[in-house]
Amino acid sequence: MAFTSQSLIFRAPASVPGARLAAPSASRVSLRGRGASFTSVAAASTSMANMDGDEKETKLWGGRFEEGVTDAVERFTESISYDWQLYKYDIMGSKAHASMLASQGLITAGDKDIILEGLDQIERLIQEDKFEWRKDREDVHMNIEAALIERVGEPAKKLHTARSRNDQIVTDLRLWCRDAIDKILIHIKQLQVSLVMLASKYVDLIVPGYTHLQRAQPVLLPHLLLSYVEQLERDAGRLVNCRERVNFCPLGACALAGTGLPIDRFQTAKDLKFTAPMKNSIDAVSDRDFVLEFLAANSIAAVHLSRIGEEWVLWASEEFGFLTPSDKVSTGSSIMPQKKNPDPMELVRGKSARVVGDLMTVLTLCKGLPQAYNRDLQEDKEPLFDSVKAILGMLEVCTEFAQNISFNSKRIQSSLPAGYLDATTLADYLVKKGVPFRTSHEIVGRSVALCVSKNCQLAELQLDDLKAVHPVFEADVYEYLGVENAVNKFISYGSTGSNQVKKQLEDWRIQLGISS
Amino acid sequence: MAFTSQSLIFRAPASVPGARLAAPSASRVCLRGRGASFTSVAAASTSMANLDGDEKKETKLWGGRFEEGVTDAVERFTESISYDWQLYKYDIMGSKAHASMLASQGLITAGDRDIILEGLDQIERLIQEGKFEWRKDREDVHMNIEAALIERVGEPAKKLHTARSRNDQIVTDLRLWCRDAIDKILIRIKQLQVSLVMLASKYVDLIVPGYTHLQRAQPVLLPHLLLSYVEQLERDAGRLVNCRERVNFCPLGACALAGTGLPIDRFQTAKDLKFTAPMKNSIDAVSDRDFVLEFLAANSIAAVHLSRIGEEWVLWASEEFGFLTPSDKVSTGSSIMPQKKNPDPMELVRGKSARVVGDLMTVLTLCKGLPQAYNRDLQEDKEPLFDSVKAILGMLEVCTEFAQNISFNSKRIQSSLPAGYLDATTLADYLVKKGVPFRTSHEIVGRSVALCVSKNCQLAELQLDDLKAVHPVFEADVYEYLGVENAVNKFISYGSTGSNQVKKQLEDWRIQLGISS
């Protein structure tokens, strides 16, 4: 399935002309409606008065109720304005449930066929933007079930046998998360491929390596780019582990206690490609730890991406001048004609804030809830959807940026002599001569101080100057000075030595399936 | 090794008489020193003046190119020894592995190695005996130990930092620390699981109200509820196990960021320190703290789980619920109200989840937007990490003790059960079995409940005629489905509260946790 990030999140009625998202009390719902859907009490009272003329539909759970809810409560508690996005999974779950009910003799095969056909029709209507989402029907489950009853009558009333919205929503959500994780994993791999391709273009380019943002040691650019690839691989690993825990089936846990009807939870779990049914029905409907884990994995990935964003924005500045993004991934200023800003990477850095915020929202949400379903849990969806949308966008834009930047080799090369990048290599030289490292560090430190006073580089010091600092220096010292020499001296596993980096690059090309 | 939560975090000089945590400019450092160790600029200037008379400052080990020492304010602001001394065990472990590798590779002599190892052993003993002097002017745990080693054994110690940087050293220490901390938490999780299973085993047949929206929903067996926590804890453990796998790679030998030109063997040190393998990219190895983030995130999710147990048990201990009574051993009183017996430990379990989540936030914010390779900012990862682990260990310990020291008030619970129509869903299932579609059943039972509300009675107290008036499908066998005992007995689905299902779950958990029957 070829989802784009847009289609996974927003494939959708509401953003398309002709879509109908209707309710007696509100004409249209905002998609991320915090605030927007929450009018002041005074305004709400006024609009309620206007609405009293409408005759409200009795809720599907209305048996013991004598009065309907107020409009303000209805607006405040509805979730259809965002949970309609789960329709595909809700229908998938209902079909598996109906098939199981029929296998178990709880409904007839005829009823099952009618239900499946009705659900197919509804799914098509939704995809063609012809389905009317009603706020007074609260949520995606009730909207679909009520529409099914309208279309096919009695058999549809049997669909909710041995099922509750409590297990239904968490089944929908686990199915949604599973697809979302798969989608993110693809995007992560695409970014990794782009970074490896970029690294392959600059196999020999030496750049300054920084610690504390001070020049530290020379490194090969591919070594730096592959460090991001490593981080992304761990991000993917966290999502894969999360997916394993997501992929258990709560369906059949019903409200909280299971059911006395002879259902087969293993059949529905298998149908929906879950690993197994969840073992404890109270746990199944109570918990959202899989959402928390997913949002935490996204947050860590987002922090990683924010670091690429920071680095590339920095490198694109006049002062660094190490990279140039192409026009395709840059934007201009409304007032300053000369500007070409790396906005996409700034927004990658910036959007990490909302991904972290989404995690905070759901951690706060779940804190201190007693066991089994609480309505609070409805608030898990918008942050979840938002986090996934943000992370998909961030990965996509990083990938495009990586495909559309060039490193300014000349500028980088000409800047390399500054900053004593070869000092640590010089200390290693002294170690090889038998000087203890702490003493070597001290000697090279004094050599650097000499350079500072003479305003020159280490390689520019005369052998006599060096010998004056310490007699151990010999003529072969110049093989260790200068960034090219310095880089060539690295040999340790995982280091910036060119053989090491070539090996890493080759390993990643194989692992990611990039043909040479 | 039998750590307690105290010993893992605070085992330590500073809390032991005779311990010395000294610095020329400050007599003693607070352990979680945010704020406390940060005096105002004016005060700092004054105290600096006073200190100028003190002994001449030691030159830093990295002082070769520097002409001036740092100011006292900068020294105080940037030091980390007041908390990173807690890593000493791992720092020494890493140094010993490094020295052994340097000798195997011919980078130092076997004699130098032996001197270094012996010196490090002596220092470790001094620290454990509270006789080691931690100096703030030596910045951090690495420099404190290395400088002390040079003082003790001289020249050979100056070779120890060959092909190593504090950048790879600190992250090696931290990964080793996290690995032990995770193992400790895993043990605590299992202890809590065992306590919950033991508690469940004491009340095999006790029916309690199951709630959704905190309204009475369906009757459940108490063990079913308690085992739902056990399931959650098992996933918490799973997250930590996965985290441990990613923690357990060795950054040592990444040096400052680029590796080294000296012929070191990173596979040997990785193996010595029981890491899975060396990390593959030296820049990545020193730059990232994603393993800390993952650990803190796993702790946060576990903390949220524990906060939910806290909420539920506090609720159940209230007069209004009255479902459980903690023993005096795990309760506290009021300074003014003589009758009070408060479940404070579980309130603090709920409350301490806030700091665990806060610690995660701190480190996420810390890491956001840092360019690649080591940045000093990363020093700020330690206090939140230590705090999170201390909090979660305490929470698990107290939950375990609470679980061992509560009793459920079976009589009170039983007498409260008839209220709330807990058998209504079972009645709907009865109608489904009679061939009524579920939505219609729901409607019929809903109307039956409305009838009960108007008559102020329970479903089981309705006459058959009353029920037949609601819908003719009701027959005399309906009474087999009414009342909570009947209702609970009707559950048969996998994972449900049916007593066979719960017995099976309980037995599975006893086996998995190694509890003998």
Coordinates of N, CA and C in Angstrom, one line a residue, chain A residues 412-502:
Chain A
I412 N 35.2 24.5 2.4 CA 35.5 23.6 3.5 C 37.0 23.4 3.6
Q413 N 37.6 23.0 2.4 CA 39.0 22.7 2.4 C 39.8 24.0 2.8
S414 N 39.4 25.1 2.3 CA 40.2 26.3 2.6 C 40.1 26.7 4.1
S415 N 39.1 26.2 4.7 CA 38.9 26.6 6.1 C 39.6 25.6 7.1
L416 N 40.0 24.5 6.5 CA 40.5 23.4 7.4 C 41.8 23.7 8.2
P417 N 42.7 24.5 7.7 CA 43.9 24.7 8.5 C 43.7 25.3 9.9
A418 N 42.7 26.1 10.0 CA 42.4 26.8 11.3 C 42.0 25.8 12.3
G419 N 42.3 26.0 13.6 CA 41.7 25.2 14.7 C 42.5 24.1 15.2
Y420 N 43.7 23.8 14.7 CA 44.6 22.8 15.2 C 43.9 21.4 15.3
L421 N 43.2 21.1 14.2 CA 42.5 19.8 14.1 C 43.4 18.6 14.3
D422 N 44.7 18.8 14.0 CA 45.7 17.7 14.0 C 46.4 17.6 15.4
A423 N 45.9 18.3 16.4 CA 46.6 18.3 17.7 C 46.6 16.9 18.4
T424 N 45.4 16.3 18.3 CA 45.3 15.0 19.0 C 46.1 14.0 18.3
T425 N 46.2 14.1 17.0 CA 47.1 13.1 16.2 C 48.5 13.3 16.6
L426 N 48.9 14.6 16.8 CA 50.3 14.9 17.3 C 50.5 14.2 18.7
A427 N 49.5 14.3 19.5 CA 49.7 13.7 20.8 C 49.8 12.2 20.7
D428 N 49.1 11.6 19.7 CA 49.2 10.1 19.5 C 50.6 9.8 19.0
Y429 N 51.2 10.8 18.2 CA 52.6 10.6 17.7 C 53.5 10.5 18.9
L430 N 53.4 11.3 19.8 CA 54.2 11.3 21.0 C 54.1 10.0 21.8
V431 N 52.8 9.5 21.9 CA 52.6 8.3 22.6 C 53.3 7.2 21.9
K432 N 53.3 7.2 20.5 CA 54.0 6.2 19.8 C 55.5 6.3 20.1
K433 N 56.0 7.5 20.4 CA 57.4 7.6 20.8 C 57.7 7.2 22.2
G434 N 56.6 6.8 22.9 CA 56.9 6.3 24.3 C 56.5 7.3 25.4
V435 N 56.0 8.5 25.0 CA 55.7 9.5 26.0 C 54.3 9.1 26.6
P436 N 54.1 9.2 27.9 CA 52.8 8.9 28.5 C 51.8 9.9 27.9
F437 N 50.5 9.5 27.8 CA 49.5 10.3 27.1 C 49.4 11.7 27.8
R438 N 49.3 11.6 29.1 CA 49.0 12.9 29.9 C 50.2 13.9 29.6
T439 N 51.4 13.4 29.5 CA 52.6 14.2 29.2 C 52.5 14.7 27.7
S440 N 52.1 13.8 26.8 CA 51.9 14.2 25.4 C 50.9 15.3 25.3
H441 N 49.8 15.1 26.0 CA 48.7 16.1 26.0 C 49.3 17.5 26.4
E442 N 50.1 17.5 27.4 CA 50.7 18.7 28.0 C 51.7 19.3 27.0
I443 N 52.5 18.4 26.3 CA 53.5 18.9 25.4 C 52.8 19.5 24.2
V444 N 51.8 18.8 23.6 CA 51.1 19.4 22.5 C 50.3 20.6 22.8
G445 N 49.8 20.6 24.1 CA 49.1 21.9 24.5 C 50.0 23.0 24.5
R446 N 51.3 22.8 24.9 CA 52.3 23.9 24.9 C 52.7 24.3 23.5
S447 N 52.7 23.3 22.6 CA 53.0 23.6 21.2 C 51.9 24.4 20.6
V448 N 50.6 24.1 20.9 CA 49.5 24.9 20.4 C 49.6 26.3 20.9
A449 N 50.0 26.5 22.2 CA 50.1 27.8 22.8 C 51.2 28.6 22.0
L450 N 52.3 27.9 21.6 CA 53.3 28.5 20.8 C 52.8 29.0 19.5
C451 N 51.9 28.1 18.8 CA 51.3 28.5 17.5 C 50.4 29.7 17.7
V452 N 49.7 29.8 18.8 CA 48.8 30.9 19.1 C 49.6 32.2 19.2
S453 N 50.8 32.1 19.9 CA 51.6 33.3 20.0 C 52.3 33.7 18.7
K454 N 52.6 32.7 17.9 CA 53.2 33.0 16.5 C 52.2 33.1 15.4
N455 N 50.9 32.9 15.8 CA 49.8 33.0 14.8 C 50.1 32.1 13.6
C456 N 50.4 30.8 13.9 CA 50.6 29.9 12.8 C 50.0 28.5 13.1
Q457 N 50.1 27.6 12.2 CA 49.6 26.2 12.4 C 50.6 25.3 12.9
L458 N 50.2 24.2 13.5 CA 51.2 23.2 14.0 C 52.2 22.8 12.9
A459 N 51.7 22.6 11.7 CA 52.6 22.1 10.6 C 53.6 23.2 10.2
E460 N 53.3 24.4 10.6 CA 54.2 25.5 10.2 C 55.3 25.7 11.2
L461 N 55.2 25.1 12.3 CA 56.3 25.2 13.3 C 57.6 24.5 12.7
Q462 N 58.7 25.2 13.0 CA 60.0 24.5 12.6 C 60.3 23.4 13.6
L463 N 61.1 22.4 13.1 CA 61.4 21.3 14.0 C 62.1 21.8 15.2
D464 N 63.0 22.9 15.1 CA 63.7 23.4 16.2 C 62.7 24.0 17.3
D465 N 61.6 24.7 16.8 CA 60.6 25.2 17.7 C 60.0 24.0 18.5
L466 N 59.7 22.9 17.8 CA 59.1 21.8 18.4 C 60.0 21.2 19.4
K467 N 61.3 21.0 19.0 CA 62.3 20.4 19.9 C 62.5 21.3 21.1
A468 N 62.3 22.6 20.9 CA 62.4 23.5 22.1 C 61.3 23.2 23.1
V469 N 60.1 22.8 22.6 CA 59.0 22.5 23.5 C 59.4 21.1 24.2
H470 N 59.8 20.2 23.4 CA 60.3 18.9 23.9 C 61.2 18.2 23.0
P471 N 62.3 17.7 23.5 CA 63.3 17.1 22.5 C 62.9 15.9 21.8
V472 N 61.8 15.3 22.2 CA 61.3 14.0 21.6 C 60.9 14.1 20.1
F473 N 60.5 15.3 19.7 CA 60.1 15.5 18.4 C 61.2 15.2 17.4
E474 N 60.9 14.5 16.3 CA 61.8 14.3 15.2 C 61.2 14.7 13.9
A475 N 62.0 14.5 12.8 CA 61.6 15.0 11.5 C 60.3 14.3 11.0
D476 N 60.1 13.1 11.5 CA 58.9 12.3 11.0 C 57.6 12.9 11.6
V477 N 57.7 13.9 12.4 CA 56.5 14.5 13.0 C 55.6 15.1 11.9
Y478 N 56.2 15.6 10.8 CA 55.4 16.2 9.8 C 54.5 15.3 9.1
E479 N 54.8 14.0 9.2 CA 53.8 13.0 8.6 C 52.5 13.0 9.4
Y480 N 52.5 13.6 10.6 CA 51.3 13.5 11.4 C 50.6 14.9 11.4
L481 N 51.1 15.9 10.7 CA 50.6 17.2 10.8 C 49.8 17.6 9.5
G482 N 48.8 18.4 9.6 CA 48.0 18.8 8.5 C 46.8 17.8 8.6
V483 N 45.6 18.3 8.1 CA 44.4 17.5 8.3 C 44.4 16.2 7.5
E484 N 45.0 16.2 6.2 CA 45.0 15.0 5.5 C 45.8 13.9 6.2
N485 N 47.0 14.3 6.6 CA 47.8 13.4 7.4 C 47.1 12.9 8.6
A486 N 46.4 13.8 9.3 CA 45.8 13.4 10.5 C 44.7 12.4 10.2
V487 N 43.8 12.7 9.3 CA 42.7 11.8 9.0 C 43.3 10.4 8.6
N488 N 44.4 10.4 7.8 CA 44.9 9.1 7.3 C 45.5 8.3 8.5
K489 N 45.8 8.9 9.6 CA 46.3 8.1 10.7 C 45.3 7.4 11.5
F490 N 44.0 7.7 11.4 CA 43.0 7.0 12.2 C 42.8 5.6 11.7
I491 N 42.9 4.6 12.6 CA 42.8 3.2 12.2 C 41.8 2.5 13.1
S492 N 41.3 3.0 14.2 CA 40.5 2.2 15.2 C 39.1 1.9 14.6
Y493 N 38.6 0.9 15.0 CA 37.2 0.4 14.6 C 36.2 1.5 14.8
G494 N 35.5 1.9 13.8 CA 34.4 2.9 14.0 C 35.0 4.3 13.8
S495 N 36.3 4.4 13.5 CA 36.9 5.8 13.5 C 36.7 6.4 12.1
T496 N 37.3 7.6 12.0 CA 37.1 8.4 10.7 C 38.2 8.0 9.7
G497 N 39.0 7.0 10.0 CA 40.0 6.5 9.0 C 39.3 6.1 7.7
S498 N 39.9 6.4 6.6 CA 39.2 6.2 5.4 C 38.8 4.8 5.1
N499 N 39.7 3.8 5.5 CA 39.3 2.4 5.3 C 38.1 2.1 6.2
Q500 N 38.1 2.6 7.4 CA 37.0 2.3 8.3 C 35.7 2.9 7.7
V501 N 35.7 4.1 7.3 CA 34.5 4.8 6.8 C 34.0 4.1 5.5
K502 N 35.0 3.7 4.6 CA 34.6 3.0 3.4 C 33.8 1.7 3.8

